[in-house]
CSV table of C-alpha atoms in Angstrom, one decimal:
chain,number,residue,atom,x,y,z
W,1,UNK,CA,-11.1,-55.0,-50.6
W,2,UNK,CA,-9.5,-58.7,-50.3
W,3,UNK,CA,-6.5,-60.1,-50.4
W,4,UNK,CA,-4.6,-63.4,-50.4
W,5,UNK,CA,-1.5,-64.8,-48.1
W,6,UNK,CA,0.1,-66.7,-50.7
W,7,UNK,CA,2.2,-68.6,-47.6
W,8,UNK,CA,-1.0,-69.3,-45.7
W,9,UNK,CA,-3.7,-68.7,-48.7
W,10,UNK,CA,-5.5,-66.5,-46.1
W,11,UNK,CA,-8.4,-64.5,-47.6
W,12,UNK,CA,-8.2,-61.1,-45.9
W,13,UNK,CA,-11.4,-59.1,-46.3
W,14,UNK,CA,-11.2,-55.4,-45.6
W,15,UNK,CA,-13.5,-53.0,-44.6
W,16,UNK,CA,-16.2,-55.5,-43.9
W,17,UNK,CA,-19.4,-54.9,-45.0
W,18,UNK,CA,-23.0,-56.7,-44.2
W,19,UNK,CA,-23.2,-57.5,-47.8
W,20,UNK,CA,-19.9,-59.5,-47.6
W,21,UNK,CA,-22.0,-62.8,-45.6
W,22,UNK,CA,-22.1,-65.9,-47.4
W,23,UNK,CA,-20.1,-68.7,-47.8
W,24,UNK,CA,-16.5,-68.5,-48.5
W,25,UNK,CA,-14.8,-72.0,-50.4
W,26,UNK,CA,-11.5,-72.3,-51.1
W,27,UNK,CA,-10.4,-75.1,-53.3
W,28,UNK,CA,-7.4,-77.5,-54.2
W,29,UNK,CA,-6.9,-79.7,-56.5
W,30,UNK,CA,-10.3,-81.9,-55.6
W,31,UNK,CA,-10.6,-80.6,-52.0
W,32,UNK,CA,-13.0,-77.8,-51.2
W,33,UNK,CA,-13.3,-76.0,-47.6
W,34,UNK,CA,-16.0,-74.0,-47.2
W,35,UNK,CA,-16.9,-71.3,-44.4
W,36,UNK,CA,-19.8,-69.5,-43.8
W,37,UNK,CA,-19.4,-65.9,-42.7
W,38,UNK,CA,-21.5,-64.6,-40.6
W,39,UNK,CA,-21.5,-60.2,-40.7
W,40,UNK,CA,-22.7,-57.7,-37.7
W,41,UNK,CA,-22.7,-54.1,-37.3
W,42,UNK,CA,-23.5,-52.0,-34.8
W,43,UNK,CA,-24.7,-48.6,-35.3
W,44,UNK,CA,-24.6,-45.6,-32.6
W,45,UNK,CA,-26.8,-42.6,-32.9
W,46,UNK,CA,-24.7,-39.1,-33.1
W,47,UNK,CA,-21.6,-40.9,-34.3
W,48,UNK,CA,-21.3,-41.3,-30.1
W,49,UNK,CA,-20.6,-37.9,-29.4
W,50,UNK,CA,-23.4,-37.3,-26.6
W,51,UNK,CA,-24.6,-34.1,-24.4
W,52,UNK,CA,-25.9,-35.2,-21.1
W,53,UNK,CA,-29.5,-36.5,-20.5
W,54,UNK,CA,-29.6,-37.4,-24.2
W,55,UNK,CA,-30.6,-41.0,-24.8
W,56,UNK,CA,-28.6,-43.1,-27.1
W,57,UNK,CA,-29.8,-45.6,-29.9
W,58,UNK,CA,-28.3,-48.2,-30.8
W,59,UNK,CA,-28.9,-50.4,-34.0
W,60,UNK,CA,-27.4,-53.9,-34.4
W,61,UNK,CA,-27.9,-55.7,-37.7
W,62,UNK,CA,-26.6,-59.2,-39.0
W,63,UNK,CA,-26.4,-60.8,-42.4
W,64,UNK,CA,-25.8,-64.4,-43.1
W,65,UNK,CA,-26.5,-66.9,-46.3
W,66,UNK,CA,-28.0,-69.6,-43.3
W,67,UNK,CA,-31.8,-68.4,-41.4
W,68,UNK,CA,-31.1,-65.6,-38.9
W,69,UNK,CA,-30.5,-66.4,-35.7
W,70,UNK,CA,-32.2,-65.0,-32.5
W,71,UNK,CA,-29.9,-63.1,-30.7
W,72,UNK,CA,-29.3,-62.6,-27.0
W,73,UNK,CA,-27.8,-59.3,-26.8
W,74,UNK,CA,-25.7,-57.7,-23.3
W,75,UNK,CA,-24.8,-54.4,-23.1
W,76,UNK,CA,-21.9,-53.0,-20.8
W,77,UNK,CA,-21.0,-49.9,-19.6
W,78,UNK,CA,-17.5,-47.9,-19.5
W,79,UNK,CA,-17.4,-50.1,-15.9
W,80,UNK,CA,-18.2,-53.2,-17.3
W,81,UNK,CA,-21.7,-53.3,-15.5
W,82,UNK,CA,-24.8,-54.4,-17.2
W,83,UNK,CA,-26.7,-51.9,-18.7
W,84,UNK,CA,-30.7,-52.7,-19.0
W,85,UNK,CA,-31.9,-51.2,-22.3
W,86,UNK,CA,-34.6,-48.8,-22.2
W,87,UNK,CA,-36.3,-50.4,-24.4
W,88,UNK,CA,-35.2,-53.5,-27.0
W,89,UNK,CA,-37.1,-54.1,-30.6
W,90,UNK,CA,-36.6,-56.9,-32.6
W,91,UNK,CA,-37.7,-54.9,-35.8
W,92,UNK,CA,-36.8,-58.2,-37.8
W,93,UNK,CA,-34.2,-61.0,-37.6
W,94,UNK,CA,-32.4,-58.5,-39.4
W,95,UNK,CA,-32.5,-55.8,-37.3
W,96,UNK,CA,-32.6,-55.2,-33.2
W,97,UNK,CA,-32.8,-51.6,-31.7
W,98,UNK,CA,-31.8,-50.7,-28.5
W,99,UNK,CA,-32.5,-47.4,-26.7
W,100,UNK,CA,-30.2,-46.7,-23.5
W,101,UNK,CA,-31.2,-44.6,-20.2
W,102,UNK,CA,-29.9,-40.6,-20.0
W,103,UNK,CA,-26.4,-40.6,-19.8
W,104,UNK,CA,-24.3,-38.8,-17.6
W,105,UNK,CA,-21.0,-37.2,-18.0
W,106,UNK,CA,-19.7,-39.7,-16.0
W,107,UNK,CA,-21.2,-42.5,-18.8
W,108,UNK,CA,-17.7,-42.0,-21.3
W,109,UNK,CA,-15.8,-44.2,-21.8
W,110,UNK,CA,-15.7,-47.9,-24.2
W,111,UNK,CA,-18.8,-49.6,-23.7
W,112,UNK,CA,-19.4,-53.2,-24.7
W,113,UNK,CA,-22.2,-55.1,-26.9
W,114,UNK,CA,-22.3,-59.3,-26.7
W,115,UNK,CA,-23.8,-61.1,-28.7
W,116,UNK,CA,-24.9,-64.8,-28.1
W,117,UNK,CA,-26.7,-67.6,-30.0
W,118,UNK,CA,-27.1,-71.2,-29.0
W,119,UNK,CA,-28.0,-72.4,-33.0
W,120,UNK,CA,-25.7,-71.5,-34.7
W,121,UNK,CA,-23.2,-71.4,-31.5
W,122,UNK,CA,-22.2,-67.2,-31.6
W,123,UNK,CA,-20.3,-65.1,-29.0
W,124,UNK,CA,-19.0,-61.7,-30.4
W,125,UNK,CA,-18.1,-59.1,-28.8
W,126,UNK,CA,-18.4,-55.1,-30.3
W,127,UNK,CA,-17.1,-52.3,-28.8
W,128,UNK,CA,-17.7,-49.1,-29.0
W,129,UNK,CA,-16.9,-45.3,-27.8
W,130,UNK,CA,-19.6,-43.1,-25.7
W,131,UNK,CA,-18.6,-39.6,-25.3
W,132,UNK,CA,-20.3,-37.5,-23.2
W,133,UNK,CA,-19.7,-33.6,-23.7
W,134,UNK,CA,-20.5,-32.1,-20.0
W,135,UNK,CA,-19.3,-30.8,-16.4
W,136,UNK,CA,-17.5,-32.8,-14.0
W,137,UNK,CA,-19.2,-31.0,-11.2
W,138,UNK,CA,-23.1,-31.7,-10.7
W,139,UNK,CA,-26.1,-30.1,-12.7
W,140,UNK,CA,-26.7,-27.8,-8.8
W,141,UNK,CA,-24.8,-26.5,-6.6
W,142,UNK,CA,-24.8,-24.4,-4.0
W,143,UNK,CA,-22.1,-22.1,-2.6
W,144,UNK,CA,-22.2,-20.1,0.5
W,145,UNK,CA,-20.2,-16.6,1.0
W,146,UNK,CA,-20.0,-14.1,3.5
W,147,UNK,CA,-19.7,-10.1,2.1
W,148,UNK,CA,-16.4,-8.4,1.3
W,149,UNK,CA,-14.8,-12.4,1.0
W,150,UNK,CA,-13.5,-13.0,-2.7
W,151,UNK,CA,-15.8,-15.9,-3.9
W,152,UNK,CA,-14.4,-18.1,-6.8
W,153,UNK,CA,-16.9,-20.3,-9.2
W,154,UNK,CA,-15.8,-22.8,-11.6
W,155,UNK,CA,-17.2,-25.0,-13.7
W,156,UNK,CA,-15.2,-28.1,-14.8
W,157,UNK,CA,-15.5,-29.5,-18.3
W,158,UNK,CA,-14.5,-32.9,-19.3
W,159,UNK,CA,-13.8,-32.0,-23.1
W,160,UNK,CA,-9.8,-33.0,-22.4
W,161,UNK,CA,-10.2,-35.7,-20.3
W,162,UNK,CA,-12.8,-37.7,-23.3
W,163,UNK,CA,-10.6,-36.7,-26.0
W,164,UNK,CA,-13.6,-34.5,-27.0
W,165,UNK,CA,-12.1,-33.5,-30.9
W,166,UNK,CA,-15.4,-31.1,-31.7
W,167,UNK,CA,-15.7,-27.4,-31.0
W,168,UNK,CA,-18.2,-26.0,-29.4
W,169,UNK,CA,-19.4,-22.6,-27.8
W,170,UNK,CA,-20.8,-21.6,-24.1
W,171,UNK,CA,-21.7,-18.8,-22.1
W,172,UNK,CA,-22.1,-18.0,-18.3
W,173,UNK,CA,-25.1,-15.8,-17.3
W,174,UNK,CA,-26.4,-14.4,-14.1
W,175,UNK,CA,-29.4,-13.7,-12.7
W,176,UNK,CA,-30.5,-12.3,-9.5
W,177,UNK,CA,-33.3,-14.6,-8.6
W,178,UNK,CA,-35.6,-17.4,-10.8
W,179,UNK,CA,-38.0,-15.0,-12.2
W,180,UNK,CA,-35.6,-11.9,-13.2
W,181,UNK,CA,-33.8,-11.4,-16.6
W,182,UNK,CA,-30.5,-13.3,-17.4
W,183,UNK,CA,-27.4,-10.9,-17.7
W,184,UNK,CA,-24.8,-12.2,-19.6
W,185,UNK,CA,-21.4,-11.9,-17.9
W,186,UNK,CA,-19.1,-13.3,-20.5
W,187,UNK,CA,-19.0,-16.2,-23.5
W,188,UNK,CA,-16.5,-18.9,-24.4
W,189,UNK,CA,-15.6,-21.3,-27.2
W,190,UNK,CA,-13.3,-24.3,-27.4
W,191,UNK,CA,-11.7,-25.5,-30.4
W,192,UNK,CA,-11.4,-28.6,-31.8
W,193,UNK,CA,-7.7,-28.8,-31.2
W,194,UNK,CA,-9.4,-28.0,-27.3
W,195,UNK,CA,-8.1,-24.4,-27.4
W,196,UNK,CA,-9.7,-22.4,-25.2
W,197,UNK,CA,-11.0,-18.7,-25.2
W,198,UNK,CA,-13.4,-15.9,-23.0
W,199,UNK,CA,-14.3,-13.0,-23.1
W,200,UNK,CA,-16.0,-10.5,-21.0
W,201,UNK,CA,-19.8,-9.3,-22.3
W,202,UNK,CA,-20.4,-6.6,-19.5
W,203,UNK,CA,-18.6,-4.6,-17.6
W,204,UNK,CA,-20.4,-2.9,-14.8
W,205,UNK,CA,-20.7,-5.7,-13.1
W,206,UNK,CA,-17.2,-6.7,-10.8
W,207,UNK,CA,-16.3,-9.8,-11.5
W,208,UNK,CA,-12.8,-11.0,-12.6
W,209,UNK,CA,-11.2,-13.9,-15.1
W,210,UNK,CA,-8.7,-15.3,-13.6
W,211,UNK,CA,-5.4,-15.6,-15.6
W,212,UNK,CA,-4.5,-18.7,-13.8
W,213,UNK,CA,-6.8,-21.7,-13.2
W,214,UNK,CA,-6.8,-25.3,-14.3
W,215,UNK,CA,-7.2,-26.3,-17.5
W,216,UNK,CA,-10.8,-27.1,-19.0
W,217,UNK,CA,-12.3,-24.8,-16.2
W,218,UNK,CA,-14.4,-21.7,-16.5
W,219,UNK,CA,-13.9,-19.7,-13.7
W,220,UNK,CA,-14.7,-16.2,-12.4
W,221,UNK,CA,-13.5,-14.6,-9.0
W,222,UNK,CA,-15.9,-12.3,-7.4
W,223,UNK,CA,-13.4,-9.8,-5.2
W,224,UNK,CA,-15.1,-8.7,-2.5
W,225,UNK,CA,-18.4,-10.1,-3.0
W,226,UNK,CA,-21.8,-7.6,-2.4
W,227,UNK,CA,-24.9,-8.7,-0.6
W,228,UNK,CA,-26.6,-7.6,-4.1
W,229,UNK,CA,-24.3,-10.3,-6.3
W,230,UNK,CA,-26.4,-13.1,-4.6
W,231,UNK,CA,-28.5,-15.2,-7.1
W,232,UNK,CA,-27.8,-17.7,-9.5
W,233,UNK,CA,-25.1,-17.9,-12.3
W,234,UNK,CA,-24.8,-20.5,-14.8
W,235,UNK,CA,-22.6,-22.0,-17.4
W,236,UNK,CA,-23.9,-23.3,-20.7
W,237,UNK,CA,-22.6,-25.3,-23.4
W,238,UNK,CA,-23.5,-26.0,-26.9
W,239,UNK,CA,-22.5,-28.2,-29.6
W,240,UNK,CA,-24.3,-28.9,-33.0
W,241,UNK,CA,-27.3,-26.9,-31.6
W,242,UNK,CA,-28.1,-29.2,-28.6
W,243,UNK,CA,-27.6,-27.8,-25.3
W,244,UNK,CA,-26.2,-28.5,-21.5
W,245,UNK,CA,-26.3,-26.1,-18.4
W,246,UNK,CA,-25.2,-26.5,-14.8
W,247,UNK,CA,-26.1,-23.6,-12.1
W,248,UNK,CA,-24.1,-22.4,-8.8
W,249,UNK,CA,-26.5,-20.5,-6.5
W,250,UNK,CA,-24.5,-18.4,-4.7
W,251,UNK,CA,-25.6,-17.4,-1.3
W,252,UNK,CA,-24.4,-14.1,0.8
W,253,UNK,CA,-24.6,-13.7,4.3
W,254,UNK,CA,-24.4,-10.2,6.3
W,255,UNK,CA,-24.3,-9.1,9.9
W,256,UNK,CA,-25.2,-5.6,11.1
W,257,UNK,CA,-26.5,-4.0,14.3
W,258,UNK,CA,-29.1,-1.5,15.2
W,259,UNK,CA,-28.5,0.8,16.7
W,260,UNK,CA,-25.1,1.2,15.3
W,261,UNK,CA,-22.2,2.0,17.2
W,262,UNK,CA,-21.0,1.8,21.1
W,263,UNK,CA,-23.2,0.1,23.7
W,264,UNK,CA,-24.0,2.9,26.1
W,265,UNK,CA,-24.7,1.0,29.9
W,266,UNK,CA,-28.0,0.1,30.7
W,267,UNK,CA,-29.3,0.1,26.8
W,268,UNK,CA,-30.1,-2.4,24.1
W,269,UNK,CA,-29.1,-3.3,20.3
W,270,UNK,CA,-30.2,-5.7,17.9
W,271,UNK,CA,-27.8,-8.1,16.1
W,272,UNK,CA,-29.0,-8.9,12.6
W,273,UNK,CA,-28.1,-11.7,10.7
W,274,UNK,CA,-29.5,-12.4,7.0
W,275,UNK,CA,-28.8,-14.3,3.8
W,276,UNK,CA,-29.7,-13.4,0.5
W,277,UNK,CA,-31.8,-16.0,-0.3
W,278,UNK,CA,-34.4,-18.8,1.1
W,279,UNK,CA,-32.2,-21.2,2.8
W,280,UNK,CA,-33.2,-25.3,2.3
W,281,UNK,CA,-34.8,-27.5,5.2
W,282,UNK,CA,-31.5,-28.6,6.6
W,283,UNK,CA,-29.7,-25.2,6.7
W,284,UNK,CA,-30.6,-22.2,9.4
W,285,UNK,CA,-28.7,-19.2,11.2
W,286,UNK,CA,-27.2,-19.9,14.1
W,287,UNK,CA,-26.2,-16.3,16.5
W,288,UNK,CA,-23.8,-17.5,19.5
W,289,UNK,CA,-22.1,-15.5,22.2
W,290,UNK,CA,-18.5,-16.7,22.2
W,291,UNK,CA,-17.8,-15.5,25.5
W,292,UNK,CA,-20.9,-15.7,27.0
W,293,UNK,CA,-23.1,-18.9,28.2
W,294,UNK,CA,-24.9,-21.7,26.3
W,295,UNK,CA,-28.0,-20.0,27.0
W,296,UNK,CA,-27.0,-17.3,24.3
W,297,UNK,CA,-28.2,-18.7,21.3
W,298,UNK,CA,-30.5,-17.6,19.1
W,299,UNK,CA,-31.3,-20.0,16.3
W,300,UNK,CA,-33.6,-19.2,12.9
W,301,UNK,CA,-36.8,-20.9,12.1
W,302,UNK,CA,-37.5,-22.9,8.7
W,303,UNK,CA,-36.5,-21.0,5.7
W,304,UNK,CA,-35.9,-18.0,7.5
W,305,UNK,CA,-33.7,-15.5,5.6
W,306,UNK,CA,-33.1,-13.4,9.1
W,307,UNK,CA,-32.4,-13.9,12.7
W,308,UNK,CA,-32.2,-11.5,15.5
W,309,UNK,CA,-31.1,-11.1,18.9
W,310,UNK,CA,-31.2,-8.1,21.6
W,311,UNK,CA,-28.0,-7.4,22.8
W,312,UNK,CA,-27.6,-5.4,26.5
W,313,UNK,CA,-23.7,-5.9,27.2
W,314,UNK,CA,-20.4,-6.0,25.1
W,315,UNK,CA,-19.3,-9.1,23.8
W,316,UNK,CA,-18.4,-11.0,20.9
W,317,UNK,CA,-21.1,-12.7,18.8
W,318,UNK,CA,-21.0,-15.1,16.2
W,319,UNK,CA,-23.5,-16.1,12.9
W,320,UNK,CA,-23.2,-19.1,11.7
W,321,UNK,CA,-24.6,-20.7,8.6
W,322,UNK,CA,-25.2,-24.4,9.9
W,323,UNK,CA,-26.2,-27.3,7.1
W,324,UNK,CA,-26.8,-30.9,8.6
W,325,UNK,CA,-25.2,-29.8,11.5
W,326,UNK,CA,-21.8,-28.3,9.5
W,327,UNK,CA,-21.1,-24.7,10.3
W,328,UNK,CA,-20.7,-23.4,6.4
W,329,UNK,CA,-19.5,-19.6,6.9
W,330,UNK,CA,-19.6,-17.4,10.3
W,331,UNK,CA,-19.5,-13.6,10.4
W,332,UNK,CA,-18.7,-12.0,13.7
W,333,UNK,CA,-19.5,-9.1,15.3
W,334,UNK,CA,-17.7,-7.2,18.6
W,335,UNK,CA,-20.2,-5.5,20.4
W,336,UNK,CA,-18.1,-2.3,22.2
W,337,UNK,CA,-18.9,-0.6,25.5
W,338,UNK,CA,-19.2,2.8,25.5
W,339,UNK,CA,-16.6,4.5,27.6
W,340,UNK,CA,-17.8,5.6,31.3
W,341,UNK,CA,-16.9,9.6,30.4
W,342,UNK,CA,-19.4,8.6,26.8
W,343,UNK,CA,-22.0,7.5,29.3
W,344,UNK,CA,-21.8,10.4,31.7
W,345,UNK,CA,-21.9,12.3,28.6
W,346,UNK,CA,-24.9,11.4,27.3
W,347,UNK,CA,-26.7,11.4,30.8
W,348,UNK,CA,-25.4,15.0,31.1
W,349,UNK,CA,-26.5,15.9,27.0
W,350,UNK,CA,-29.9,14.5,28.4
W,351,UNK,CA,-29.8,16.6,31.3
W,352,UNK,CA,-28.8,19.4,29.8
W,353,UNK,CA,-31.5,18.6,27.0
W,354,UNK,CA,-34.1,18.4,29.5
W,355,UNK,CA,-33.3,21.7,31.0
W,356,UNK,CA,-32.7,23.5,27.7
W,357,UNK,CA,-36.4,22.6,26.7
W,358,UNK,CA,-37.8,23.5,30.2
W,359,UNK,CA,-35.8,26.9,30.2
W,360,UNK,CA,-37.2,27.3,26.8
W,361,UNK,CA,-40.7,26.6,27.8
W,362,UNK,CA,-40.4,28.9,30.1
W,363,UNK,CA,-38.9,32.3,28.2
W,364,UNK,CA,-42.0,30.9,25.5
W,365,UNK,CA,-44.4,30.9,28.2
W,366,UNK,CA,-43.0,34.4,29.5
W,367,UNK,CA,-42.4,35.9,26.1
W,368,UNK,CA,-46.6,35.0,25.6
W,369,UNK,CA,-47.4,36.5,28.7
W,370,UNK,CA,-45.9,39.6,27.9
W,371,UNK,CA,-47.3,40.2,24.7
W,372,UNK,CA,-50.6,39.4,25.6
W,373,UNK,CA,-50.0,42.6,28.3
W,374,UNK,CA,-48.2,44.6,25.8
W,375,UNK,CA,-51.5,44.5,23.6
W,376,UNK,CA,-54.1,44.7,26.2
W,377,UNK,CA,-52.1,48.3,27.2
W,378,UNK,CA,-52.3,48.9,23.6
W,379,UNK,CA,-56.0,48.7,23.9
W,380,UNK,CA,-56.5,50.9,26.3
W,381,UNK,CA,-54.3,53.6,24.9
W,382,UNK,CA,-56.2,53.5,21.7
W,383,UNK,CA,-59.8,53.7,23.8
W,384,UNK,CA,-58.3,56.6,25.8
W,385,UNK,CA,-56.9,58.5,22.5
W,386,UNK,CA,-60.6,58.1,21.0
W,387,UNK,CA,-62.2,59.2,24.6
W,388,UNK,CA,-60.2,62.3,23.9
W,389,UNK,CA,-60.8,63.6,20.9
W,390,UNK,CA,-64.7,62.8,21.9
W,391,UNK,CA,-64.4,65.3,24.3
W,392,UNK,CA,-62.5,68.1,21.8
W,393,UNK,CA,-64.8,67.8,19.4
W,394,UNK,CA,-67.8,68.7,21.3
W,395,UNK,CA,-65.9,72.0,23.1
W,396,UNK,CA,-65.6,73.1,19.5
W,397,UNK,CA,-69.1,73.0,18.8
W,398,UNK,CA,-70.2,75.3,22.0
């Protein structure tokens, strides 16, 4: 593993090992020329090929004929910035051990240890690669959708843009709310060439994959989106059987009106507006009359899922969605007036429906009186008939 300039008479040591420390003398003739070489290594834990929140070790040793130094070591990030360790152990002069804080995605890159002594004098620098397997957009998110809109989800991995050369597997599930079952809506793998394949697990649920999309991106398009495909779908990834997740909580918002239909004059409807889910502290329903006066405004309390308003003339109205002040989404909804002729219509159906009953009261009330007479002559026919043949009978016997 050595080999001589015979121009310069370098000694060229390859693939340096710890055990290669000492003291290296070249001679000539009478002169000597010594030089003590002095050997570090720096060890990472999983070869550098991270998952997020998992907490890297690193393991420095040295090796040198002279008593080993104590080392002051620096460690710096893929931005150059001091990292504190998590913890440092000075196991023995041989050995220091250095565990890092959770990485993030956002953590890959070249990192930097230096290493400094006073006695002997000793400033090295190593470097070396963190990779951090993981999606580009945060661990939460959530997205807000009104129904019938085509809602897209992605989920960006960084496997490309780290030069990630491992394959691994994922899957995306969805679930209606926290404590329901997971349904499985379809699974992926990546290759370590970074090829990239799906496929669909069920089918009765509507959902599409997208032929088109950027690269390194699982996606799915919801086409017209239902009030029931609310609830939370997440992507996982896993490599060497360690795991990674991140969640999209998609929220659906509806509008609808009861009764349903015209507004006839001089009655009353109810707007409804409601989400799908529990809505955070800084997010409420907002219903606004856009035509009508600043008065008209109906706002949702805390956490509310559903806000309603009476409604007693046409107009347009708005729901909005409203997060620290930001209107998300807005549905609207056109209350109609009922024509005059509708109107007059139903005052005369009520009319007529008002007489109708009475007239049939009354042919129930006469109809009742008549059989009640019908049978009290019935009675009286039946005494007479039996008064009769009284009478016969005892004629007969005289």
């Amino acid at each position: 593993r050595s080999e001589i300039n015979p121009t310069s008479k370098q000694l060229k040591v390859l693939d340096l090992r710890l055990s290669d420390a000492g003291i290296y003398t070249c001679e000539c003739d009478s002169d000597k020329v010594s030089i003590s070489l002095h050997v570090f290594k720096l060890t990472v834990s999983l070869d550098g090929h991270f998952l997020p929140n998992e907490v890297p070790k690193l393991t420095l040793m040295q090796n040198s004929t002279h008593p080993l130094p104590n080392l002051n070591v620096t460690l710096f990030n893929n931005n150059n910035n001091i990292v504190r360790p998590k913890s440092l152990q000075n196991e023995t002069p041989q050995k220091y051990t250095l565990m890092l804080k959770q990485l993030e995605a956002t953590d890959s890159g070249t990192w930097m240890c230096h290493i400094h002594s006073d006695s002997p004098l000793i400033n090295q620098n190593i470097s070396f690669d963190v990779k951090v397997l993981g999606f580009q957009n945060l661990y939460s998110e959530r997205k807000y959708a009104t129904v019938d809109s085509t809602v897209i989800l992605s989920w960006h991995l960084n496997f490309q843009q780290i030069k990630w050369k491992e394959g691994f597997t994922g899957q995306m599930n969805w679930k209606q709310q926290e404590s329901a079952a997971a349904h499985e809506l379809l699974d992926f793998n990546v290759t370590a060439r970074g090829e990239q394949h799906e496929t669909k697990k069920i089918s009765r649920f509507r959902f599409e994959i997208p032929e088109s999309k950027p690269k390194s991106t699982i996606q799915v398009e919801l086409p017209k989106v239902h009030f029931n495909q609310s609830g939370q779908y997440q992507c996982q990834l896993a490599y060497n059987g360690r795991h990674t997740k991140s969640k999209i909580e998609l929220v659906v918002m509806k509008v609808s009106a009861d009764p349903v239909g015209p507004l006839s004059r001089g009655a009353e409807m109810t707007l409804i507006c409601q989400v799908s889910s529990p809505l955070p502290s800084n997010t409420h329903l907002l219903w606004k009359h856009m035509n009508g006066t600043p008065v008209d405004i109906k706002k949702s309390k805390q956490h509310e899922v559903k806000v309603e308003v009476k409604v007693s003339a046409a107009g347009l109205w708005s729901c909005h969605l409203i997060e620290d002040n930001d209107s998300k989404i807005s549905l609207n909804y056109i209350v109609e007036e009922a024509p005059v002729w509708l109107s007059y219509v139903v005052i005369g159906a009520s009319i007529g429906g008002s007489i109708l009953f009475f007239g049939l009261a009354c042919l129930c009330i006469i109809s009742g009186i008549s059989w009640q007479h019908r049978r009290q002559r019935a009675k009286r026919m039946i005494r007479a008939r039996q008064y009769l043949l009284e009478n016969k009978t005892c004629q007969c016997q005289q």
